[in-house]
Amino acid sequence: MDKQIRPVFTLELNHKIVPGLVTIGKYDGTHPCLTAATTADKVLIHSPHRKNPNTVGRVVWSESNREIATLNINQTITALTAGVLVPEDDKDVLIVGSETHILVYHVHDNKDVFYKECHDGVKAITLGGFRDGKMPIVMVGGNSSVHGFDHQGNEVFWTAVGDVVTSLILMDFDKDGSNELVVSSEDFKIRVFKGDQIINEQVETEVVTGLAPLPENRFAYSVSNGTVGVYDQDVRLWRVKSKHFAISMQSYDLLGQGSTQLITGWSNGKIDCRSIKTGEVLFKDTMNSGVAGVVEGDYRSVGKTDAICASSEGEVRGYTTTKSLSTPPGAGLEQDTVRELLARKQALSLELKHYENNTKYNENAYNQMDSYESNGVIPANTRLQIGIATSDDKSKHNHVEVYVSTNNTTIIKAVLIFAEGIFKGETHVVHPPQNKLSSDILIPLYIPRDTPVDIHIKALVGYPNSVQFHVFEITRQLPRFSMYALLTASPPYDSFVEFKINDRLQRICMWLNQNFLFPNDIEADGTSLKLHLKCLRDASVLTLSFDASGKTLFFTENMALAADLVQSLATFLKIESLESKVSFPKQEDTLKICMEKLGEIQDARLRLGTDVADRIGLIRGLVIRAEDCRINDIDEMAKYYVELDRVNKELISSYNIRLQNYNEGLETMKNINSIIQRASRLRVGPNSSTMINHCRAAIKNNNIEGLLKIIRTGEL
Amino acid sequence: MELELSRVDYTIVGITSQNCLKLLPPSASKEPQKVAVADSDGILQIFSVKKEDIQLHFKTLPGPKISSLQLGGAHGSSSDKIFIAAENEIRGYTKKGKLFLTFDPGMTEPVSSMFVLGNDLFLCGKHIYNHFRDCKDVGSYLCGDQIVDVIAFFADKTRRLMSLIACEGRMIRALEHARVTMSMEVESAPTLLHVLEQDGTKTVLFGTVDGRIGILDVEKLHGFDRWLIDNSSNSSTISCVDSYDMTSSGTKNLILGRQDGTIEVYVINVNDNLDAPILIYSHNCNESVSSLQCGVIGTQGFDEVLVVTYTGRIFGLTTEAVDKSVADNTMGNYIFSQDTGNKINKLKSEIEDLQVKVAKEREKYQNSTQSFFEELSAIPLLSVKDSFVLSKDTATYTLTLEVPTAIDNILLQSNVAIDLLDVEKNSAVISYSDADHAIGNFLLATYRCQVNTNRLEIKIRTIEGQHGLLHAYVTPLVQPKCSRLIQFEIKPLSLHYRIHKFDESRLFNTLTMTGTFSLAEMHTWVSQSLPEVPEKPQFGENTVLCFQSTFFGTILQCSYQKGEAFFKSDNVSTISILKEFLTVEATKKKIKISISSNINDESINHVIKLIEPKLIKQKDLNNDIKLLNALNELEVTEEENRTCLSEKYRNLLANEKELRREFQSQPDYLDRLYGIVTDLYIDYNKFKGCNVKSKLATLREILDEYSYDALIQFFRPELSK
């Protein structure tokens, strides 16, 4: 494809831009300004339509380029967004997130709307309407939670996420007319919150780095392994993987099709435009350096928005809907069609040639025995057999074992397993040495997380000295809880989750057989069922106990595992609401310790703050005195500077202490949040969201006992 | 770019080799010409194009692979006779398809290249050159190197018939009456020869594996004249060349086809060496080009470059505007032009027929896998075009793999430590798998290709001193799925290349080996340890081969005969690697040998002097990058702040992009240099019988604080005493 669409404008900002931190805002209510974070911790505002250049205040106008203004933040900028927040004001405000604070700044009026400390850090920000509220709220994703603020900085929403938030969007997920919150986090998950309740959860194979809302209740996501895809509610429409990473995604109708396409900016500078429904590439272009962001705005004041791409070197290109030169999908350029058809013809003729040759070979088989092995000729009835099992207790390595073998004397030269998320890359290759080739191979696999995995096995079958091999392809799905092996008995535990379900044991057996790797299918006999399992990762024990009355108990010390089991079972049995009794003494202890620690840390933080204020006062005095001495008494000056140096060193060391204190606080906070999050996942439906709200209240009041009670019973 | 060409796809044939496509001379000027093309299925076909539709004139039955197609004719008449070489047979056809000649030259090797000039026929196998006149043998020549191409012409001045053969060992030989009259050394291995005729004078051009075109002055200088095209940005092997006046300017343009699929058109002036060639058109078709010729094909009066790729696609790059249908279509929607529409429909119906046939065969094949009879599953060997070329500038190997249909995945396995470098052109997703060194897997990597990738290019960095095999398993998408294994040898002295001039003035370390080995055995050992070694040793006399290292520029000379071998090099490491390798190989064969070596201490100084510029340059570059990183921290990105910086820093910032690119193009280059100096130190001391493991940390410190004297003193402490 040649460049059918040329940029309608290009410009150079001459600043280096942090990838991902690009937004656009109409700070005066009408004219859009491209806004980006620079590598020098500044926010750059490019306003080509500025009328009155005499704005003063925080914003510093550049001398060399009259269109560029910068805003000094002096802290690493982690998130940037713009939009209308203040009621009865049509001007956009700029929201800047740094490691610890969030600044909501009114660019036009040059005033801070609010400036607030976020203990949990700021990793992602979005702005929009949520729940039934008419007011827009600022959603701030931190290290383990999401906070929502109104225009006055009051916290109006809180939920625990369990890991570092990477991206947030507000969109209508379930077609009910009001926005849901979609959150991606570093635990590879995409969660959808409707109010306080999680209504959907998707697990990807790597850290999800970005989300973008698309029309028709769809959203696009990008993953740190180079994948980009689109979800239509909980159905993934498509995904593609490349060796580069998607930095920014934007929906824009570039080709004038009446509906929008997905514009993706990549780390290598590539920009591509894909069909939202199929992922087919309709247009691509390349910038000279990595893309930092793609936004949409009316940048030429023509009454129509353009797609604007900014690169990390400060190059900006604008593209607009280009209908006349574009080609609707399906038609394509005629020469491309011819080329494609020729390629298909070629592939088909080659395949035909292979079969013809095969027939011919079989007719003369007896005359051609000499090249038999080296050419990779194998008996036609060669078959590949495969078995998957959890490894036996006696063996030391604790893996899921895949056993591959052929049914005759042919050997397996190599096995390639393609799967996502369980290997370092996307493949695992077994290539035995020449002298150890045999017709069967045992491949141990380590599954790091409890998620179902599709494994695509390609086995190269032939003879030891062949130069060509037949490829046998098999696809299998490993169940969610593959890494658990059966035991005969297990010691009793005091850590458990208990709940009641109204379903037959047979149905539960079905769930068990679908989600575990057992040597034989489990069948329900009698009124109760008890299973003892060993986790192959850490040798911990799990006991599942079901009773005909519906009473169910999962004994395990691993709260996250219990939560996964509950969620999986609830989805299988289509349970919409579930309350459970929980007892995890170890986690409770941790929580107690964490809560106490958090209190201490907060006290220490206050103390340290005053300390710093003291010292700064001291320094001020010392500087003045020292400079005084320069004029009056030069000998004394040295003394003051030595003193200054000492105070300065103290200040630095106290800063380090503060930093450590802050990091500890963050870590503790994360621990607490993740326990709460797991506890909420031990319940299903409204019960889990009420629990979260209770927890938030308990933490605010520092009510440790209450918190523990909520976790145990789900109620206050 | 001044030239605008548009691509028109015509048809597909089987897999093609170099020199397999020719245009028959037109009946009148600018009339459409007929196309003759031959493929590896042994099919020769002649077609012409009418209204974008292929008109087949004749097609032969499949047979052995056709390696060359040439046109010829009696002197004076137009050369419209078609000659094809298939294995050991030459056949001649008239343009009507009548077979008028079948000729068995009686050569022991299959014919790989051919040239026809009047009544003279030149045939070359791998090592044999044969000259026939009127099908009578008039002379032959046995060449030690592998012959890659042959041409013949009548010299401008002497009017004598002269033939040239291009040999892989960086040599082009001129023959008269089957005797070598001249041996012309060139800087890199030639791939083809071409005679450019312009205003009655002939210029001999040759293409090289590293993507350059050179001029050979046969008449005056008797050797290499200059590089005509020396394009550092594209170093992909030249696979075909044509000269034709594409721009209607009266002078011929040079049209190149490269292995990476690039087709380029240049404006050239061969007579004036100050006149640099200008690139006026470039197109990449993503499949290696095997042959191209210019003429009038599709539409009368429009010049066109007709290209055939390795996979057998035939397309033209025409001066006629193809997108003409856009202009008179105001709606913006695209409507197929009538001709193309017909073509597409025809193709579609062809595909449907094929699909039915394939479905039937597929079922038959599936059934056979279920049967209990002793049937076999035999898939013909997939043809894979591969090359593994050392690039001199970067001291890395470029591995290219190409198959006729789309690739699904490629598995690379190596039993020796090698690094894979990222290639920008290559869009495949690479994934490394954990490799267990204990069972000989030092590298296990898979490349999963994006749709419609026929060709993959991989850059590989080897380490001298380690040798082994690199296996590539290529799996195309075509059913029934097969994987072809291709092996590449990683030789112990992999970063050396052959040279013909040996600088005797350097200081040498020597290695002498005597024993009961034969010449053939020694030759095998040498060819196992060094690249570009000719297949056969020079019988009778002493075999002498010279090599140069791409990394250092140090040289090596091997001279050997039965029972005795002598190596000399200015680099101690090279000698050490050879010694180790030869000892192991001889022991394997249980051959008694005695080895003696003589180390010249002064050669150390010489080698260090050779590395010094590279080392200093890399150290400076590393420092510059560190400084740049620091400068970026200073927030001096804005113009106004720059004025307060010193000039040095300002220069750094101004050249930032360039420096970073250079740094990125050669990652870990400095570490590689350090490693080589460390090896040199270890090897040098090994010859002295010392183990210096404990001193390596000190060496590293000295390298970090590089000074020539300190380094020499460290290597040779005895000097200071």
PDB file of C-alpha atoms in Angstrom, chain A residues 500-683:
ATOM      1  CA  LYS A 500     -23.864 -22.301  50.449  1.00  0.00           C
ATOM      2  CA  ILE A 501     -24.879 -23.132  46.928  1.00  0.00           C
ATOM      3  CA  ASN A 502     -28.068 -24.579  45.589  1.00  0.00           C
ATOM      4  CA  ASP A 503     -26.931 -26.978  42.933  1.00  0.00           C
ATOM      5  CA  ARG A 504     -26.525 -30.686  42.508  1.00  0.00           C
ATOM      6  CA  LEU A 505     -23.226 -32.403  43.157  1.00  0.00           C
ATOM      7  CA  GLN A 506     -23.157 -33.644  39.571  1.00  0.00           C
ATOM      8  CA  ARG A 507     -22.938 -30.095  38.347  1.00  0.00           C
ATOM      9  CA  ILE A 508     -20.086 -29.457  40.714  1.00  0.00           C
ATOM     10  CA  CYS A 509     -18.305 -32.522  39.391  1.00  0.00           C
ATOM     11  CA  MET A 510     -18.642 -31.097  35.925  1.00  0.00           C
ATOM     12  CA  TRP A 511     -17.017 -27.903  37.120  1.00  0.00           C
ATOM     13  CA  LEU A 512     -14.216 -29.874  38.745  1.00  0.00           C
ATOM     14  CA  ASN A 513     -13.533 -31.948  35.660  1.00  0.00           C
ATOM     15  CA  GLN A 514     -13.502 -28.890  33.429  1.00  0.00           C
ATOM     16  CA  ASN A 515     -11.212 -26.826  35.570  1.00  0.00           C
ATOM     17  CA  PHE A 516      -8.730 -29.326  36.964  1.00  0.00           C
ATOM     18  CA  LEU A 517      -6.391 -31.871  35.416  1.00  0.00           C
ATOM     19  CA  PHE A 518      -7.367 -35.149  37.063  1.00  0.00           C
ATOM     20  CA  PRO A 519      -6.221 -38.528  35.818  1.00  0.00           C
ATOM     21  CA  ASN A 520      -9.852 -39.726  35.825  1.00  0.00           C
ATOM     22  CA  ASP A 521     -13.111 -37.824  35.842  1.00  0.00           C
ATOM     23  CA  ILE A 522     -14.495 -37.213  39.305  1.00  0.00           C
ATOM     24  CA  GLU A 523     -17.950 -38.583  39.928  1.00  0.00           C
ATOM     25  CA  ALA A 524     -20.247 -37.774  42.773  1.00  0.00           C
ATOM     26  CA  ASP A 525     -21.171 -40.774  44.851  1.00  0.00           C
ATOM     27  CA  GLY A 526     -23.303 -40.293  47.893  1.00  0.00           C
ATOM     28  CA  THR A 527     -24.012 -37.087  49.631  1.00  0.00           C
ATOM     29  CA  SER A 528     -20.658 -35.437  49.991  1.00  0.00           C
ATOM     30  CA  LEU A 529     -17.468 -34.995  48.077  1.00  0.00           C
ATOM     31  CA  LYS A 530     -14.075 -34.203  49.485  1.00  0.00           C
ATOM     32  CA  LEU A 531     -10.953 -33.628  47.430  1.00  0.00           C
ATOM     33  CA  HIS A 532      -7.403 -33.145  48.629  1.00  0.00           C
ATOM     34  CA  LEU A 533      -5.116 -31.342  46.277  1.00  0.00           C
ATOM     35  CA  LYS A 534      -1.526 -30.174  46.255  1.00  0.00           C
ATOM     36  CA  CYS A 535      -0.444 -27.019  44.521  1.00  0.00           C
ATOM     37  CA  LEU A 536       2.547 -27.860  42.353  1.00  0.00           C
ATOM     38  CA  ARG A 537       3.961 -24.375  42.648  1.00  0.00           C
ATOM     39  CA  ASP A 538       4.560 -24.112  46.371  1.00  0.00           C
ATOM     40  CA  ALA A 539       3.449 -27.558  47.608  1.00  0.00           C
ATOM     41  CA  SER A 540       0.661 -25.974  49.646  1.00  0.00           C
ATOM     42  CA  VAL A 541      -2.452 -28.027  50.218  1.00  0.00           C
ATOM     43  CA  LEU A 542      -5.987 -27.320  49.085  1.00  0.00           C
ATOM     44  CA  THR A 543      -9.045 -29.196  50.233  1.00  0.00           C
ATOM     45  CA  LEU A 544     -12.396 -28.874  48.525  1.00  0.00           C
ATOM     46  CA  SER A 545     -15.403 -30.147  50.369  1.00  0.00           C
ATOM     47  CA  PHE A 546     -18.922 -30.253  48.944  1.00  0.00           C
ATOM     48  CA  ASP A 547     -22.028 -31.461  50.621  1.00  0.00           C
ATOM     49  CA  ALA A 548     -25.359 -32.466  49.124  1.00  0.00           C
ATOM     50  CA  SER A 549     -27.028 -29.834  51.319  1.00  0.00           C
ATOM     51  CA  GLY A 550     -25.118 -27.188  49.382  1.00  0.00           C
ATOM     52  CA  LYS A 551     -22.635 -26.399  52.110  1.00  0.00           C
ATOM     53  CA  THR A 552     -19.286 -25.846  50.498  1.00  0.00           C
ATOM     54  CA  LEU A 553     -15.898 -25.375  52.126  1.00  0.00           C
ATOM     55  CA  PHE A 554     -12.587 -24.570  50.492  1.00  0.00           C
ATOM     56  CA  PHE A 555      -9.637 -25.052  52.823  1.00  0.00           C
ATOM     57  CA  THR A 556      -6.495 -23.248  51.762  1.00  0.00           C
ATOM     58  CA  GLU A 557      -4.060 -20.734  53.136  1.00  0.00           C
ATOM     59  CA  ASN A 558      -4.005 -18.940  49.846  1.00  0.00           C
ATOM     60  CA  MET A 559      -6.734 -16.330  49.872  1.00  0.00           C
ATOM     61  CA  ALA A 560      -6.244 -15.417  46.214  1.00  0.00           C
ATOM     62  CA  LEU A 561      -6.684 -19.043  45.211  1.00  0.00           C
ATOM     63  CA  ALA A 562      -9.847 -19.332  47.279  1.00  0.00           C
ATOM     64  CA  ALA A 563     -11.144 -16.196  45.588  1.00  0.00           C
ATOM     65  CA  ASP A 564     -10.325 -17.591  42.133  1.00  0.00           C
ATOM     66  CA  LEU A 565     -12.128 -20.825  42.970  1.00  0.00           C
ATOM     67  CA  VAL A 566     -15.197 -19.014  44.233  1.00  0.00           C
ATOM     68  CA  GLN A 567     -15.343 -16.791  41.169  1.00  0.00           C
ATOM     69  CA  SER A 568     -14.832 -19.683  38.779  1.00  0.00           C
ATOM     70  CA  LEU A 569     -17.492 -21.814  40.463  1.00  0.00           C
ATOM     71  CA  ALA A 570     -19.940 -18.920  40.608  1.00  0.00           C
ATOM     72  CA  THR A 571     -19.498 -18.200  36.909  1.00  0.00           C
ATOM     73  CA  PHE A 572     -19.960 -21.870  36.068  1.00  0.00           C
ATOM     74  CA  LEU A 573     -23.114 -22.230  38.135  1.00  0.00           C
ATOM     75  CA  LYS A 574     -24.306 -18.758  37.077  1.00  0.00           C
ATOM     76  CA  ILE A 575     -24.641 -17.602  40.653  1.00  0.00           C
ATOM     77  CA  GLU A 576     -25.418 -13.898  40.794  1.00  0.00           C
ATOM     78  CA  SER A 577     -25.154 -13.303  44.468  1.00  0.00           C
ATOM     79  CA  LEU A 578     -23.192 -15.177  47.057  1.00  0.00           C
ATOM     80  CA  GLU A 579     -22.347 -14.467  50.671  1.00  0.00           C
ATOM     81  CA  SER A 580     -19.664 -16.400  52.448  1.00  0.00           C
ATOM     82  CA  LYS A 581     -18.015 -16.850  55.790  1.00  0.00           C
ATOM     83  CA  VAL A 582     -14.293 -16.411  55.668  1.00  0.00           C
ATOM     84  CA  SER A 583     -11.480 -17.333  57.969  1.00  0.00           C
ATOM     85  CA  PHE A 584      -7.915 -16.579  57.028  1.00  0.00           C
ATOM     86  CA  PRO A 585      -6.077 -16.030  60.319  1.00  0.00           C
ATOM     87  CA  LYS A 586      -2.745 -15.384  58.663  1.00  0.00           C
ATOM     88  CA  GLN A 587      -4.117 -12.756  56.347  1.00  0.00           C
ATOM     89  CA  GLU A 588      -5.995 -11.201  59.238  1.00  0.00           C
ATOM     90  CA  ASP A 589      -2.765 -10.927  61.169  1.00  0.00           C
ATOM     91  CA  THR A 590      -1.058  -9.335  58.228  1.00  0.00           C
ATOM     92  CA  LEU A 591      -3.912  -6.908  57.877  1.00  0.00           C
ATOM     93  CA  LYS A 592      -3.751  -6.019  61.533  1.00  0.00           C
ATOM     94  CA  ILE A 593      -0.009  -5.419  61.328  1.00  0.00           C
ATOM     95  CA  CYS A 594      -0.399  -3.407  58.167  1.00  0.00           C
ATOM     96  CA  MET A 595      -3.099  -1.200  59.631  1.00  0.00           C
ATOM     97  CA  GLU A 596      -1.002  -0.497  62.699  1.00  0.00           C
ATOM     98  CA  LYS A 597       2.011   0.176  60.575  1.00  0.00           C
ATOM     99  CA  LEU A 598       0.062   2.532  58.391  1.00  0.00           C
ATOM    100  CA  GLY A 599      -0.905   4.535  61.468  1.00  0.00           C
ATOM    101  CA  GLU A 600       2.716   4.755  62.547  1.00  0.00           C
ATOM    102  CA  ILE A 601       3.853   5.728  59.122  1.00  0.00           C
ATOM    103  CA  GLN A 602       1.334   8.512  58.936  1.00  0.00           C
ATOM    104  CA  ASP A 603       2.427   9.835  62.325  1.00  0.00           C
ATOM    105  CA  ALA A 604       6.040   9.670  61.267  1.00  0.00           C
ATOM    106  CA  ARG A 605       5.218  11.490  58.082  1.00  0.00           C
ATOM    107  CA  LEU A 606       3.765  14.431  59.989  1.00  0.00           C
ATOM    108  CA  ARG A 607       6.760  14.548  62.281  1.00  0.00           C
ATOM    109  CA  LEU A 608       9.169  14.449  59.399  1.00  0.00           C
ATOM    110  CA  GLY A 609       7.266  17.216  57.684  1.00  0.00           C
ATOM    111  CA  THR A 610       7.714  19.594  60.602  1.00  0.00           C
ATOM    112  CA  ASP A 611      11.347  18.594  60.793  1.00  0.00           C
ATOM    113  CA  VAL A 612      11.896  19.659  57.241  1.00  0.00           C
ATOM    114  CA  ALA A 613      10.176  22.966  57.837  1.00  0.00           C
ATOM    115  CA  ASP A 614      12.490  23.591  60.786  1.00  0.00           C
ATOM    116  CA  ARG A 615      15.579  22.853  58.810  1.00  0.00           C
ATOM    117  CA  ILE A 616      14.555  24.991  55.892  1.00  0.00           C
ATOM    118  CA  GLY A 617      14.162  27.881  58.258  1.00  0.00           C
ATOM    119  CA  LEU A 618      17.637  27.238  59.572  1.00  0.00           C
ATOM    120  CA  ILE A 619      19.087  27.167  56.106  1.00  0.00           C
ATOM    121  CA  ARG A 620      17.492  30.444  55.175  1.00  0.00           C
ATOM    122  CA  GLY A 621      19.083  32.077  58.150  1.00  0.00           C
ATOM    123  CA  LEU A 622      22.456  30.572  57.483  1.00  0.00           C
ATOM    124  CA  VAL A 623      22.535  31.659  53.867  1.00  0.00           C
ATOM    125  CA  ILE A 624      21.796  35.248  54.765  1.00  0.00           C
ATOM    126  CA  ARG A 625      24.391  35.280  57.493  1.00  0.00           C
ATOM    127  CA  ALA A 626      27.027  33.708  55.297  1.00  0.00           C
ATOM    128  CA  GLU A 627      26.472  36.206  52.518  1.00  0.00           C
ATOM    129  CA  ASP A 628      26.512  38.954  55.105  1.00  0.00           C
ATOM    130  CA  CYS A 629      29.912  37.807  56.208  1.00  0.00           C
ATOM    131  CA  ARG A 630      31.183  37.914  52.673  1.00  0.00           C
ATOM    132  CA  ILE A 631      30.940  41.667  52.897  1.00  0.00           C
ATOM    133  CA  ASN A 632      31.655  42.259  56.549  1.00  0.00           C
ATOM    134  CA  ASP A 633      33.776  39.485  57.929  1.00  0.00           C
ATOM    135  CA  ILE A 634      35.172  37.125  55.342  1.00  0.00           C
ATOM    136  CA  ASP A 635      36.762  34.784  57.923  1.00  0.00           C
ATOM    137  CA  GLU A 636      33.430  33.988  59.512  1.00  0.00           C
ATOM    138  CA  MET A 637      31.884  33.054  56.180  1.00  0.00           C
ATOM    139  CA  ALA A 638      33.550  29.673  56.017  1.00  0.00           C
ATOM    140  CA  LYS A 639      32.066  28.758  59.372  1.00  0.00           C
ATOM    141  CA  TYR A 640      28.553  29.457  58.196  1.00  0.00           C
ATOM    142  CA  TYR A 641      29.040  27.542  55.014  1.00  0.00           C
ATOM    143  CA  VAL A 642      30.325  24.530  56.921  1.00  0.00           C
ATOM    144  CA  GLU A 643      27.223  24.750  59.056  1.00  0.00           C
ATOM    145  CA  LEU A 644      25.074  25.085  55.953  1.00  0.00           C
ATOM    146  CA  ASP A 645      26.690  22.025  54.471  1.00  0.00           C
ATOM    147  CA  ARG A 646      25.904  20.056  57.608  1.00  0.00           C
ATOM    148  CA  VAL A 647      22.258  21.115  57.645  1.00  0.00           C
ATOM    149  CA  ASN A 648      22.013  20.368  53.983  1.00  0.00           C
ATOM    150  CA  LYS A 649      23.322  16.867  54.520  1.00  0.00           C
ATOM    151  CA  GLU A 650      20.848  16.370  57.314  1.00  0.00           C
ATOM    152  CA  LEU A 651      18.116  17.556  55.060  1.00  0.00           C
ATOM    153  CA  ILE A 652      19.137  15.058  52.403  1.00  0.00           C
ATOM    154  CA  SER A 653      19.244  12.214  54.856  1.00  0.00           C
ATOM    155  CA  SER A 654      15.873  13.170  56.271  1.00  0.00           C
ATOM    156  CA  TYR A 655      14.575  13.301  52.707  1.00  0.00           C
ATOM    157  CA  ASN A 656      15.786   9.738  52.227  1.00  0.00           C
ATOM    158  CA  ILE A 657      14.009   8.727  55.396  1.00  0.00           C
ATOM    159  CA  ARG A 658      10.864  10.408  54.167  1.00  0.00           C
ATOM    160  CA  LEU A 659      11.172   8.656  50.851  1.00  0.00           C
ATOM    161  CA  GLN A 660      11.525   5.337  52.556  1.00  0.00           C
ATOM    162  CA  ASN A 661       8.616   6.144  54.770  1.00  0.00           C
ATOM    163  CA  TYR A 662       6.565   7.017  51.733  1.00  0.00           C
ATOM    164  CA  ASN A 663       7.485   3.826  49.918  1.00  0.00           C
ATOM    165  CA  GLU A 664       6.704   1.757  52.968  1.00  0.00           C
ATOM    166  CA  GLY A 665       3.380   3.495  53.267  1.00  0.00           C
ATOM    167  CA  LEU A 666       2.654   2.728  49.646  1.00  0.00           C
ATOM    168  CA  GLU A 667       3.591  -0.907  50.088  1.00  0.00           C
ATOM    169  CA  THR A 668       1.458  -1.267  53.210  1.00  0.00           C
ATOM    170  CA  MET A 669      -1.449   0.419  51.510  1.00  0.00           C
ATOM    171  CA  LYS A 670      -1.114  -1.984  48.630  1.00  0.00           C
ATOM    172  CA  ASN A 671      -1.085  -4.981  50.952  1.00  0.00           C
ATOM    173  CA  ILE A 672      -4.236  -3.817  52.683  1.00  0.00           C
ATOM    174  CA  ASN A 673      -5.979  -3.077  49.424  1.00  0.00           C
ATOM    175  CA  SER A 674      -5.097  -6.391  47.921  1.00  0.00           C
ATOM    176  CA  ILE A 675      -6.413  -8.285  50.952  1.00  0.00           C
ATOM    177  CA  ILE A 676      -9.663  -6.341  50.777  1.00  0.00           C
ATOM    178  CA  GLN A 677      -9.853  -6.950  47.085  1.00  0.00           C
ATOM    179  CA  ARG A 678      -9.403 -10.698  47.539  1.00  0.00           C
ATOM    180  CA  ALA A 679     -11.929 -10.762  50.332  1.00  0.00           C
ATOM    181  CA  SER A 680     -14.419  -9.073  48.059  1.00  0.00           C
ATOM    182  CA  ARG A 681     -13.808 -11.698  45.421  1.00  0.00           C
ATOM    183  CA  LEU A 682     -14.778 -14.371  47.931  1.00  0.00           C
ATOM    184  CA  ARG A 683     -18.290 -12.978  47.506  1.00  0.00           C
TER     185      ARG A 683
END
